[in-house]
């Protein structure tokens, strides 16, 4: 039973480029969460999605960031026109139900903006 | 405001000793708390959780204590091993998302 999968594990982008981070939830899970972690800090919630729906995006920056979880395929976190401050580890988690149960985390994507 | 914070950023313990990692929270309405372990370069790994209608829960070598009166959460690790070295986060569930503390780094020395 595969866990949460994220790819790529490491991503390097130059300022102004786009970054696309992918997350495949655990089998049978229909709820996906994205978190961002800066070095030596805790994880900060960004967005919560169900299939084809954004449920809570209160942690998403207003500009340049977007997320989707289509009916088929992985969830995508997209960052347009990246800046150095976007450098961080981005973690995806999934759960079988709505917030009530534990969230299982993927290995993360480490984004470096040069 | 709401926050989940930790008292100590780094905890050093000798192998075989017990470890206690503390966490304070400020949202008295929270009803679910989780401890995660994060090893270098990896995602957080679930350790143990506790609901607000409990004050203690035990797992394998780990115990979580919840004191709602002082809004304090602790993680106890018995007979700490080198493999326990990691950063430990407490997290508080707020509606559909988790609010994480800044973490405590646990270092185990022989």
Coordinates of N, CA and C in Angstrom, one line a residue:
Chain A
X1 N 0.9 -1.2 0.0 CA 0.0 0.0 0.0 C 0.9 1.2 0.0
X2 N 1.0 1.9 -1.2 CA 1.9 3.0 -1.3 C 1.4 4.1 -0.4
X3 N 2.3 4.9 0.1 CA 2.0 6.1 0.8 C 1.7 7.3 -0.1
X4 N 1.7 8.5 0.5 CA 1.6 9.7 -0.3 C 2.8 9.9 -1.2
X5 N 2.6 10.1 -2.4 CA 3.8 10.3 -3.3 C 3.8 11.8 -3.8
X6 N 5.1 12.3 -3.8 CA 5.3 13.6 -4.3 C 6.4 13.6 -5.3
X7 N 6.2 14.4 -6.3 CA 7.4 14.6 -7.2 C 7.3 16.0 -7.9
X8 N 8.5 16.5 -8.2 CA 9.8 15.9 -7.9 C 10.2 16.1 -6.5
X9 N 11.2 15.4 -6.1 CA 11.6 15.5 -4.7 C 12.4 16.8 -4.5
X10 N 13.1 17.2 -5.5 CA 13.9 18.4 -5.5 C 13.6 19.2 -6.8
X11 N 13.5 20.5 -6.7 CA 13.2 21.3 -7.9 C 13.9 22.6 -7.8
X12 N 14.7 22.9 -8.8 CA 15.4 24.2 -8.9 C 14.8 25.0 -10.0
X13 N 14.5 26.2 -9.6 CA 13.9 27.2 -10.6 C 14.6 28.5 -10.5
X14 N 14.7 29.2 -11.6 CA 15.2 30.6 -11.6 C 14.1 31.5 -11.3
X15 N 14.4 32.7 -10.8 CA 13.4 33.7 -10.5 C 12.6 34.0 -11.8
X16 N 11.3 34.0 -11.6 CA 10.4 34.3 -12.8 C 9.9 33.1 -13.4
X17 N 10.4 31.9 -13.2 CA 9.9 30.7 -13.8 C 8.7 30.1 -13.0
X18 N 8.1 29.1 -13.6 CA 7.0 28.5 -12.9 C 7.4 27.2 -12.2
X19 N 6.8 26.9 -11.1 CA 7.1 25.6 -10.4 C 5.8 24.8 -10.3
X20 N 5.9 23.5 -10.7 CA 4.7 22.7 -10.5 C 5.1 21.5 -9.6
X21 N 4.3 21.3 -8.6 CA 4.6 20.3 -7.6 C 3.4 19.3 -7.6
X22 N 3.7 18.0 -7.6 CA 2.6 17.0 -7.8 C 2.5 16.2 -6.5
X23 N 1.3 15.8 -6.3 CA 1.0 15.0 -5.1 C -0.1 13.9 -5.4
X24 N 0.3 12.7 -5.2 CA -0.7 11.6 -5.4 C -1.0 11.1 -4.0
X25 N -2.3 11.2 -3.6 CA -2.6 10.8 -2.2 C -2.6 9.2 -2.1
X26 N -2.7 8.8 -0.8 CA -2.8 7.4 -0.6 C -4.0 6.8 -1.2
X27 N -4.0 5.6 -1.6 CA -5.1 4.9 -2.2 C -6.3 5.0 -1.3
X28 N -7.4 5.4 -1.9 CA -8.6 5.5 -1.1 C -8.8 6.8 -0.4
X29 N -7.8 7.7 -0.5 CA -8.0 9.0 0.1 C -8.4 10.0 -0.9
X30 N -9.4 10.8 -0.5 CA -9.9 11.8 -1.4 C -9.7 13.3 -0.9
X31 N -9.0 13.4 0.2 CA -8.7 14.7 0.8 C -7.2 15.0 0.7
X32 N -6.9 16.1 0.2 CA -5.5 16.5 0.1 C -5.2 17.9 0.7
X33 N -4.1 18.0 1.4 CA -3.7 19.2 2.0 C -2.3 19.5 1.6
X34 N -2.0 20.8 1.4 CA -0.6 21.3 1.1 C -0.1 22.2 2.3
X35 N 1.1 21.9 2.6 CA 1.8 22.7 3.7 C 3.1 23.2 3.2
X36 N 3.6 24.3 3.7 CA 4.9 24.8 3.4 C 5.8 24.9 4.6
X37 N 7.0 24.5 4.5 CA 7.9 24.5 5.7 C 9.2 25.2 5.3
X38 N 9.5 26.3 6.0 CA 10.7 27.0 5.9 C 11.8 26.3 6.8
X39 N 13.1 26.5 6.5 CA 14.1 25.8 7.4 C 13.9 26.2 8.8
X40 N 14.0 25.2 9.7 CA 14.0 25.3 11.1 C 12.6 25.9 11.6
X41 N 11.6 25.7 10.8 CA 10.3 26.1 11.3 C 9.2 25.0 11.1
X42 N 8.1 25.2 11.7 CA 7.0 24.2 11.6 C 6.3 24.3 10.2
X43 N 5.4 23.4 9.9 CA 4.7 23.4 8.7 C 3.5 24.4 8.8
X44 N 3.3 25.1 7.7 CA 2.2 26.1 7.6 C 1.2 25.7 6.6
X45 N 0.0 25.6 7.0 CA -1.1 25.2 6.1 C -1.3 26.2 4.9
X46 N -1.5 25.6 3.8 CA -1.7 26.4 2.6 C -3.2 26.2 2.1
X47 N -3.5 25.0 1.7 CA -4.8 24.7 1.1 C -5.2 23.3 1.3
X48 N -6.6 23.2 1.3 CA -7.2 21.9 1.5 C -8.1 21.6 0.3
X49 N -8.0 20.5 -0.3 CA -8.8 20.2 -1.5 C -9.4 18.8 -1.4
X50 N -10.6 18.7 -2.0 CA -11.2 17.4 -2.4 C -11.2 17.3 -3.9
X51 N -11.6 16.2 -4.4 CA -11.6 16.0 -5.8 C -12.5 17.2 -6.5
X52 N -11.8 17.9 -7.3 CA -12.4 19.0 -8.1 C -12.9 20.2 -7.3
X53 N -12.6 20.2 -6.0 CA -13.0 21.3 -5.2 C -11.9 21.8 -4.3
X54 N -11.9 23.1 -4.1 CA -11.0 23.8 -3.1 C -11.9 24.1 -1.9
X55 N -11.5 23.4 -0.8 CA -12.4 23.6 0.4 C -11.9 24.7 1.2
X56 N -10.6 24.9 1.4 CA -10.1 25.9 2.3 C -8.7 26.4 1.7
X57 N -8.6 27.6 1.3 CA -7.4 28.1 0.7 C -6.9 29.3 1.5
X58 N -7.3 29.3 2.8 CA -7.0 30.5 3.6 C -5.5 30.7 3.9
X59 N -4.6 29.6 3.6 CA -3.2 29.8 3.8 C -2.5 30.1 2.5
X60 N -3.1 30.2 1.4 CA -2.5 30.4 0.1 C -2.2 31.9 -0.1
X61 N -1.0 32.3 -0.5 CA -0.8 33.6 -0.9 C -1.8 34.0 -2.0
X62 N -2.1 35.3 -2.0 CA -3.2 35.8 -2.9 C -2.8 35.8 -4.3
X63 N -1.5 35.9 -4.6 CA -1.0 36.0 -6.0 C 0.0 34.9 -6.2
X64 N 0.0 34.4 -7.4 CA 1.1 33.5 -8.0 C 0.9 32.1 -7.6
X65 N 0.1 31.8 -6.6 CA -0.1 30.4 -6.1 C -1.5 29.9 -6.5
X66 N -1.5 28.7 -6.9 CA -2.8 28.0 -7.2 C -2.7 26.5 -7.0
X67 N -3.8 25.9 -6.7 CA -3.8 24.4 -6.5 C -5.0 23.8 -7.1
X68 N -4.9 22.6 -7.5 CA -6.0 21.9 -8.1 C -5.9 20.4 -7.7
X69 N -7.0 19.7 -7.7 CA -7.1 18.3 -7.5 C -8.1 17.8 -8.4
X70 N -7.7 17.4 -9.7 CA -8.7 17.0 -10.7 C -9.3 15.7 -10.4
X71 N -10.4 15.4 -11.1 CA -11.1 14.1 -11.0 C -10.1 12.9 -11.2
X72 N -9.2 13.1 -12.2 CA -8.2 12.1 -12.5 C -6.9 12.7 -12.3
X73 N -6.0 12.0 -11.8 CA -4.6 12.5 -11.7 C -4.3 13.1 -10.3
X74 N -3.0 13.5 -10.2 CA -2.5 14.0 -8.9 C -3.0 15.4 -8.6
X75 N -2.8 15.8 -7.4 CA -3.1 17.2 -7.0 C -1.8 18.0 -7.5
X76 N -2.0 19.2 -7.9 CA -0.9 20.1 -8.4 C -0.9 21.4 -7.6
X77 N 0.3 21.7 -7.1 CA 0.5 23.1 -6.5 C 1.3 23.8 -7.5
X78 N 0.8 24.9 -8.0 CA 1.5 25.7 -9.0 C 1.9 27.1 -8.5
X79 N 3.2 27.4 -8.7 CA 3.7 28.7 -8.3 C 4.2 29.4 -9.5
X80 N 3.6 30.5 -9.9 CA 4.0 31.2 -11.0 C 5.0 32.3 -10.6
X81 N 5.9 32.6 -11.6 CA 6.9 33.7 -11.4 C 7.6 33.6 -10.0
X82 N 8.2 32.5 -9.8 CA 8.8 32.3 -8.5 C 9.8 33.3 -8.1
X83 N 9.9 33.5 -6.8 CA 10.8 34.5 -6.2 C 11.6 33.7 -5.1
X84 N 12.8 34.3 -4.7 CA 13.6 33.6 -3.7 C 12.9 33.2 -2.5
X85 N 11.9 34.0 -2.1 CA 11.2 33.7 -0.8 C 10.3 32.5 -0.9
X86 N 10.1 32.0 -2.2 CA 9.3 30.8 -2.3 C 10.1 29.5 -2.0
X87 N 11.4 29.7 -1.9 CA 12.3 28.5 -1.5 C 11.9 27.9 -0.2
X88 N 11.5 26.6 -0.2 CA 11.0 26.0 1.0 C 10.7 24.5 0.6
X89 N 10.4 23.8 1.7 CA 9.9 22.4 1.4 C 8.4 22.4 1.4
X90 N 7.8 21.8 0.4 CA 6.3 21.8 0.3 C 5.9 20.3 0.5
X91 N 5.0 20.2 1.5 CA 4.5 18.8 1.8 C 3.0 18.7 1.5
X92 N 2.7 17.5 1.0 CA 1.3 17.2 0.8 C 0.9 16.1 1.8
X93 N -0.3 16.2 2.2 CA -0.8 15.2 3.1 C -2.2 14.7 2.6
X94 N -2.6 13.5 2.9 CA -3.9 13.1 2.5 C -4.6 12.4 3.7
X95 N -5.9 12.4 3.6 CA -6.7 11.7 4.6 C -7.9 11.1 4.0
X96 N -8.5 10.1 4.6 CA -9.6 9.4 4.0 C -10.9 10.2 4.2
X97 N -10.9 11.1 5.2 CA -12.1 11.9 5.5 C -11.7 13.2 5.9
X98 N -12.5 14.0 5.9 CA -12.5 15.4 6.2 C -12.0 15.7 7.6
X99 N -10.7 16.0 7.7 CA -10.1 16.6 8.9 C -10.2 15.8 10.2
X100 N -11.1 14.9 10.3 CA -11.3 14.2 11.5 C -10.2 13.2 11.9
X101 N -9.6 12.7 10.9 CA -8.6 11.7 11.1 C -7.2 12.2 10.7
X102 N -6.2 11.4 11.1 CA -4.9 11.9 10.9 C -4.6 12.1 9.5
X103 N -3.6 13.0 9.2 CA -3.2 13.2 7.9 C -1.8 12.5 7.7
X104 N -1.7 11.9 6.6 CA -0.5 11.1 6.2 C 0.3 12.0 5.2
X105 N 1.6 12.2 5.6 CA 2.4 13.1 4.8 C 3.3 12.4 3.8
X106 N 3.5 13.1 2.7 CA 4.4 12.7 1.7 C 5.8 13.1 2.1
X107 N 6.8 12.7 1.2 CA 8.2 13.1 1.5 C 8.6 14.5 1.3
X108 N 7.7 15.2 0.6 CA 8.0 16.7 0.3 C 8.7 16.9 -1.0
X109 N 8.5 18.1 -1.5 CA 9.3 18.7 -2.6 C 10.1 19.9 -2.1
X110 N 11.4 19.8 -2.3 CA 12.2 20.9 -1.9 C 12.5 21.8 -3.1
X111 N 11.9 23.0 -3.0 CA 12.0 24.0 -4.0 C 13.1 25.0 -3.7
X112 N 14.0 25.1 -4.7 CA 15.1 26.2 -4.5 C 15.0 27.1 -5.7
X113 N 14.9 28.4 -5.3 CA 14.8 29.4 -6.4 C 16.1 30.2 -6.4
X114 N 16.7 30.2 -7.6 CA 18.1 30.8 -7.7 C 18.0 32.2 -8.4
Chain B
X1 N -4.4 35.7 19.8 CA -4.5 34.8 18.7 C -4.2 33.4 19.0
X2 N -4.3 32.5 18.0 CA -4.1 31.1 18.3 C -2.7 30.7 18.0
X3 N -2.1 29.9 18.8 CA -0.8 29.4 18.5 C -0.5 28.1 19.2
X4 N 0.4 27.4 18.6 CA 0.9 26.2 19.3 C 2.4 26.4 19.4
X5 N 2.9 26.4 20.6 CA 4.3 26.7 20.8 C 5.0 25.7 21.7
X6 N 6.3 25.6 21.6 CA 7.1 24.7 22.3 C 8.0 25.4 23.3
X7 N 8.3 24.8 24.4 CA 9.2 25.4 25.4 C 10.6 25.4 25.1
X8 N 11.1 24.3 24.5 CA 12.5 24.1 24.3 C 12.8 23.8 22.8
X9 N 13.7 24.5 22.2 CA 14.0 24.2 20.8 C 14.8 22.9 20.6
X10 N 15.7 22.6 21.6 CA 16.6 21.4 21.5 C 16.6 20.7 22.8
X11 N 16.5 19.4 22.7 CA 16.6 18.5 23.9 C 17.6 17.4 23.7
X12 N 18.6 17.4 24.5 CA 19.6 16.3 24.4 C 19.4 15.3 25.6
X13 N 19.4 14.1 25.2 CA 19.2 13.0 26.2 C 20.2 11.9 25.9
X14 N 20.5 11.1 27.0 CA 21.3 10.0 26.8 C 20.5 8.8 26.4
X15 N 21.1 8.0 25.6 CA 20.4 6.8 25.2 C 20.0 5.9 26.4
X16 N 18.7 5.5 26.3 CA 18.2 4.7 27.4 C 17.4 5.5 28.4
X17 N 17.6 6.8 28.5 CA 16.8 7.7 29.3 C 15.5 8.0 28.7
X18 N 14.6 8.5 29.6 CA 13.3 8.9 29.1 C 13.3 10.4 28.6
X19 N 12.6 10.7 27.5 CA 12.5 12.1 27.0 C 11.1 12.6 27.2
X20 N 11.1 13.9 27.5 CA 9.8 14.6 27.6 C 9.9 15.9 26.8
X21 N 9.0 16.0 25.8 CA 8.9 17.1 24.9 C 7.6 17.8 25.2
X22 N 7.6 19.1 25.5 CA 6.5 19.9 25.9 C 5.9 20.8 24.8
X23 N 4.7 21.1 24.9 CA 4.0 22.0 23.9 C 2.9 22.7 24.6
X24 N 2.8 24.0 24.4 CA 1.7 24.8 24.9 C 0.8 25.2 23.8
X25 N -0.5 25.3 24.0 CA -1.4 25.8 23.0 C -2.3 26.8 23.6
X26 N -2.9 27.6 22.8 CA -3.7 28.8 23.3 C -5.2 28.7 23.0
X27 N -5.5 27.8 22.1 CA -6.9 27.7 21.6 C -7.7 26.7 22.5
X28 N -8.4 27.1 23.5 CA -9.1 26.2 24.4 C -10.2 25.4 23.7
X29 N -10.6 25.8 22.5 CA -11.6 25.1 21.8 C -11.1 23.9 21.0
X30 N -9.8 23.7 20.9 CA -9.2 22.6 20.2 C -9.6 21.3 20.8
X31 N -9.9 20.3 19.9 CA -10.4 19.0 20.4 C -9.6 17.9 20.0
X32 N -8.5 18.2 19.3 CA -7.7 17.1 18.8 C -6.2 17.5 18.6
X33 N -5.3 16.7 19.1 CA -3.9 17.1 19.0 C -3.1 15.9 18.5
X34 N -2.0 16.2 17.8 CA -1.2 15.1 17.2 C 0.3 15.5 17.5
X35 N 1.0 14.4 17.7 CA 2.5 14.6 17.7 C 3.1 13.9 16.4
X36 N 4.0 14.7 15.8 CA 4.6 14.1 14.6 C 6.1 14.1 14.8
X37 N 6.8 13.2 14.2 CA 8.2 13.1 14.2 C 8.7 13.4 12.7
X38 N 9.7 14.2 12.6 CA 10.3 14.5 11.3 C 11.8 14.3 11.3
X39 N 12.2 13.3 10.5 CA 13.6 13.1 10.3 C 14.1 14.0 9.2
X40 N 15.4 14.2 9.2 CA 16.0 15.1 8.2 C 15.7 14.7 6.8
X41 N 15.1 15.6 6.0 CA 14.9 15.3 4.6 C 13.6 14.5 4.4
X42 N 12.8 14.3 5.4 CA 11.6 13.5 5.2 C 10.4 14.3 5.7
X43 N 9.2 13.7 5.3 CA 8.0 14.3 5.8 C 7.6 13.9 7.2
X44 N 6.7 14.7 7.8 CA 6.3 14.3 9.2 C 5.7 12.9 9.3
X45 N 6.0 12.2 10.3 CA 5.5 10.9 10.5 C 4.6 10.9 11.8
X46 N 3.4 10.4 11.7 CA 2.5 10.4 12.8 C 3.0 9.5 13.9
X47 N 3.0 10.0 15.1 CA 3.4 9.3 16.3 C 2.2 8.8 17.1
X48 N 1.4 9.8 17.6 CA 0.3 9.5 18.5 C -0.6 10.7 18.5
X49 N -1.9 10.5 18.8 CA -2.8 11.6 18.9 C -3.6 11.5 20.1
X50 N -4.3 12.5 20.5 CA -5.2 12.5 21.6 C -6.3 13.5 21.4
X51 N -7.5 13.1 21.9 CA -8.7 14.0 21.8 C -8.8 14.7 23.2
X52 N -9.5 15.8 23.1 CA -9.6 16.6 24.3 C -10.4 16.0 25.4
X53 N -11.2 14.9 25.2 CA -11.9 14.3 26.2 C -11.1 13.2 27.0
X54 N -9.8 13.2 26.7 CA -8.8 12.3 27.3 C -7.7 13.1 27.9
X55 N -7.0 12.6 28.9 CA -5.9 13.3 29.5 C -4.6 12.5 29.3
X56 N -4.7 11.3 28.8 CA -3.5 10.5 28.6 C -3.8 9.4 27.6
X57 N -2.8 9.1 26.8 CA -2.9 8.1 25.8 C -1.5 7.5 25.6
X58 N -1.5 6.1 25.6 CA -0.2 5.4 25.4 C -0.1 4.7 24.1
X59 N 1.1 4.7 23.6 CA 1.4 3.9 22.4 C 2.6 3.0 22.8
X60 N 3.3 2.6 21.7 CA 4.5 1.8 22.0 C 5.7 2.7 22.3
X61 N 6.1 2.7 23.6 CA 7.2 3.5 24.1 C 6.9 5.0 24.2
X62 N 5.7 5.4 23.7 CA 5.3 6.8 23.8 C 4.0 7.0 24.6
X63 N 4.0 8.2 25.2 CA 2.8 8.5 26.0 C 2.5 10.0 25.7
X64 N 1.3 10.4 25.5 CA 0.9 11.8 25.3 C 0.0 12.1 26.5
X65 N 0.4 13.3 27.1 CA -0.4 13.8 28.2 C -1.0 15.1 27.8
X66 N -2.3 15.3 28.2 CA -3.0 16.6 27.9 C -3.5 17.2 29.2
X67 N -3.1 18.4 29.4 CA -3.6 19.1 30.6 C -4.4 20.3 30.1
X68 N -5.7 20.2 30.0 CA -6.5 21.3 29.5 C -6.6 22.5 30.4
X69 N -6.3 22.3 31.7 CA -6.4 23.4 32.6 C -5.3 24.5 32.3
X70 N -4.2 24.0 32.0 CA -3.1 24.9 31.6 C -2.7 24.9 30.2
X71 N -3.5 24.2 29.4 CA -3.3 24.2 27.9 C -1.9 23.7 27.6
X72 N -1.6 22.5 28.1 CA -0.3 22.0 27.9 C -0.4 20.5 27.4
X73 N 0.5 20.2 26.5 CA 0.6 18.9 25.9 C 2.0 18.4 26.0
X74 N 2.2 17.1 26.3 CA 3.6 16.6 26.4 C 3.7 15.2 25.7
X75 N 4.9 15.0 25.2 CA 5.2 13.7 24.6 C 6.3 13.0 25.4
X76 N 6.0 11.9 25.9 CA 7.1 11.2 26.7 C 7.5 10.0 25.9
X77 N 8.8 9.8 25.7 CA 9.4 8.7 25.0 C 10.2 7.9 26.0
X78 N 9.9 6.7 26.2 CA 10.6 5.8 27.1 C 11.8 5.2 26.5
X79 N 12.9 5.0 27.3 CA 14.1 4.3 26.8 C 14.5 4.9 25.4
X80 N 14.8 6.1 25.4 CA 15.1 6.8 24.1 C 16.3 6.1 23.4
X81 N 16.1 6.0 22.1 CA 17.1 5.3 21.3 C 17.7 6.2 20.2
X82 N 18.8 5.9 19.7 CA 19.4 6.8 18.6 C 18.4 7.1 17.5
X83 N 17.6 6.1 17.2 CA 16.6 6.3 16.1 C 15.5 7.2 16.4
X84 N 15.4 7.7 17.6 CA 14.4 8.7 18.0 C 14.9 10.1 17.7
X85 N 16.2 10.2 17.3 CA 16.7 11.6 17.0 C 15.9 12.1 15.8
X86 N 15.3 13.3 16.0 CA 14.5 13.9 15.0 C 14.0 15.2 15.6
X87 N 13.2 15.9 14.7 CA 12.4 17.1 15.2 C 11.0 16.6 15.5
X88 N 10.5 17.0 16.6 CA 9.1 16.6 17.0 C 8.2 17.8 17.0
X89 N 7.1 17.7 16.4 CA 6.1 18.8 16.3 C 4.8 18.3 17.0
X90 N 4.3 19.2 17.8 CA 2.9 19.0 18.1 C 2.0 19.8 17.1
X91 N 0.8 19.3 16.9 CA -0.1 20.0 16.0 C -1.5 20.0 16.6
X92 N -2.2 21.0 16.3 CA -3.6 21.2 16.8 C -4.5 21.2 15.6
X93 N -5.6 20.5 15.7 CA -6.5 20.5 14.6 C -7.5 21.7 14.7
X94 N -7.5 22.5 13.7 CA -8.5 23.6 13.7 C -9.3 23.4 12.4
X95 N -10.6 23.1 12.6 CA -11.5 22.7 11.5 C -10.8 21.7 10.6
X96 N -10.5 22.0 9.4 CA -9.9 21.0 8.5 C -8.4 21.0 8.4
X97 N -7.7 21.8 9.1 CA -6.3 21.9 8.9 C -5.5 21.7 10.2
X98 N -4.3 21.5 10.1 CA -3.4 21.3 11.3 C -2.6 22.6 11.5
X99 N -2.5 23.0 12.8 CA -1.7 24.2 13.1 C -0.5 23.6 13.9
X100 N 0.7 23.7 13.3 CA 1.9 23.1 13.8 C 2.7 24.1 14.7
X101 N 3.4 23.6 15.7 CA 4.3 24.4 16.5 C 5.6 24.4 15.7
X102 N 6.6 25.1 16.3 CA 7.9 25.3 15.6 C 8.8 24.1 15.7
X103 N 8.6 23.2 16.6 CA 9.3 22.0 16.7 C 10.4 21.9 17.8
X104 N 10.7 20.8 18.3 CA 11.8 20.5 19.3 C 12.7 19.5 18.6
X105 N 14.0 19.8 18.6 CA 15.0 18.9 18.1 C 15.4 18.0 19.2
X106 N 15.2 16.7 19.0 CA 15.7 15.7 20.0 C 17.0 15.1 19.6
X107 N 18.0 15.2 20.4 CA 19.3 14.6 20.1 C 19.6 13.6 21.1
X108 N 20.0 12.4 20.7 CA 20.3 11.3 21.6 C 21.7 10.9 21.5
X109 N 22.4 11.0 22.6 CA 23.8 10.7 22.6 C 24.1 9.4 23.4
X110 N 25.2 8.7 23.0 CA 25.4 7.4 23.7 C 25.9 7.5 25.1

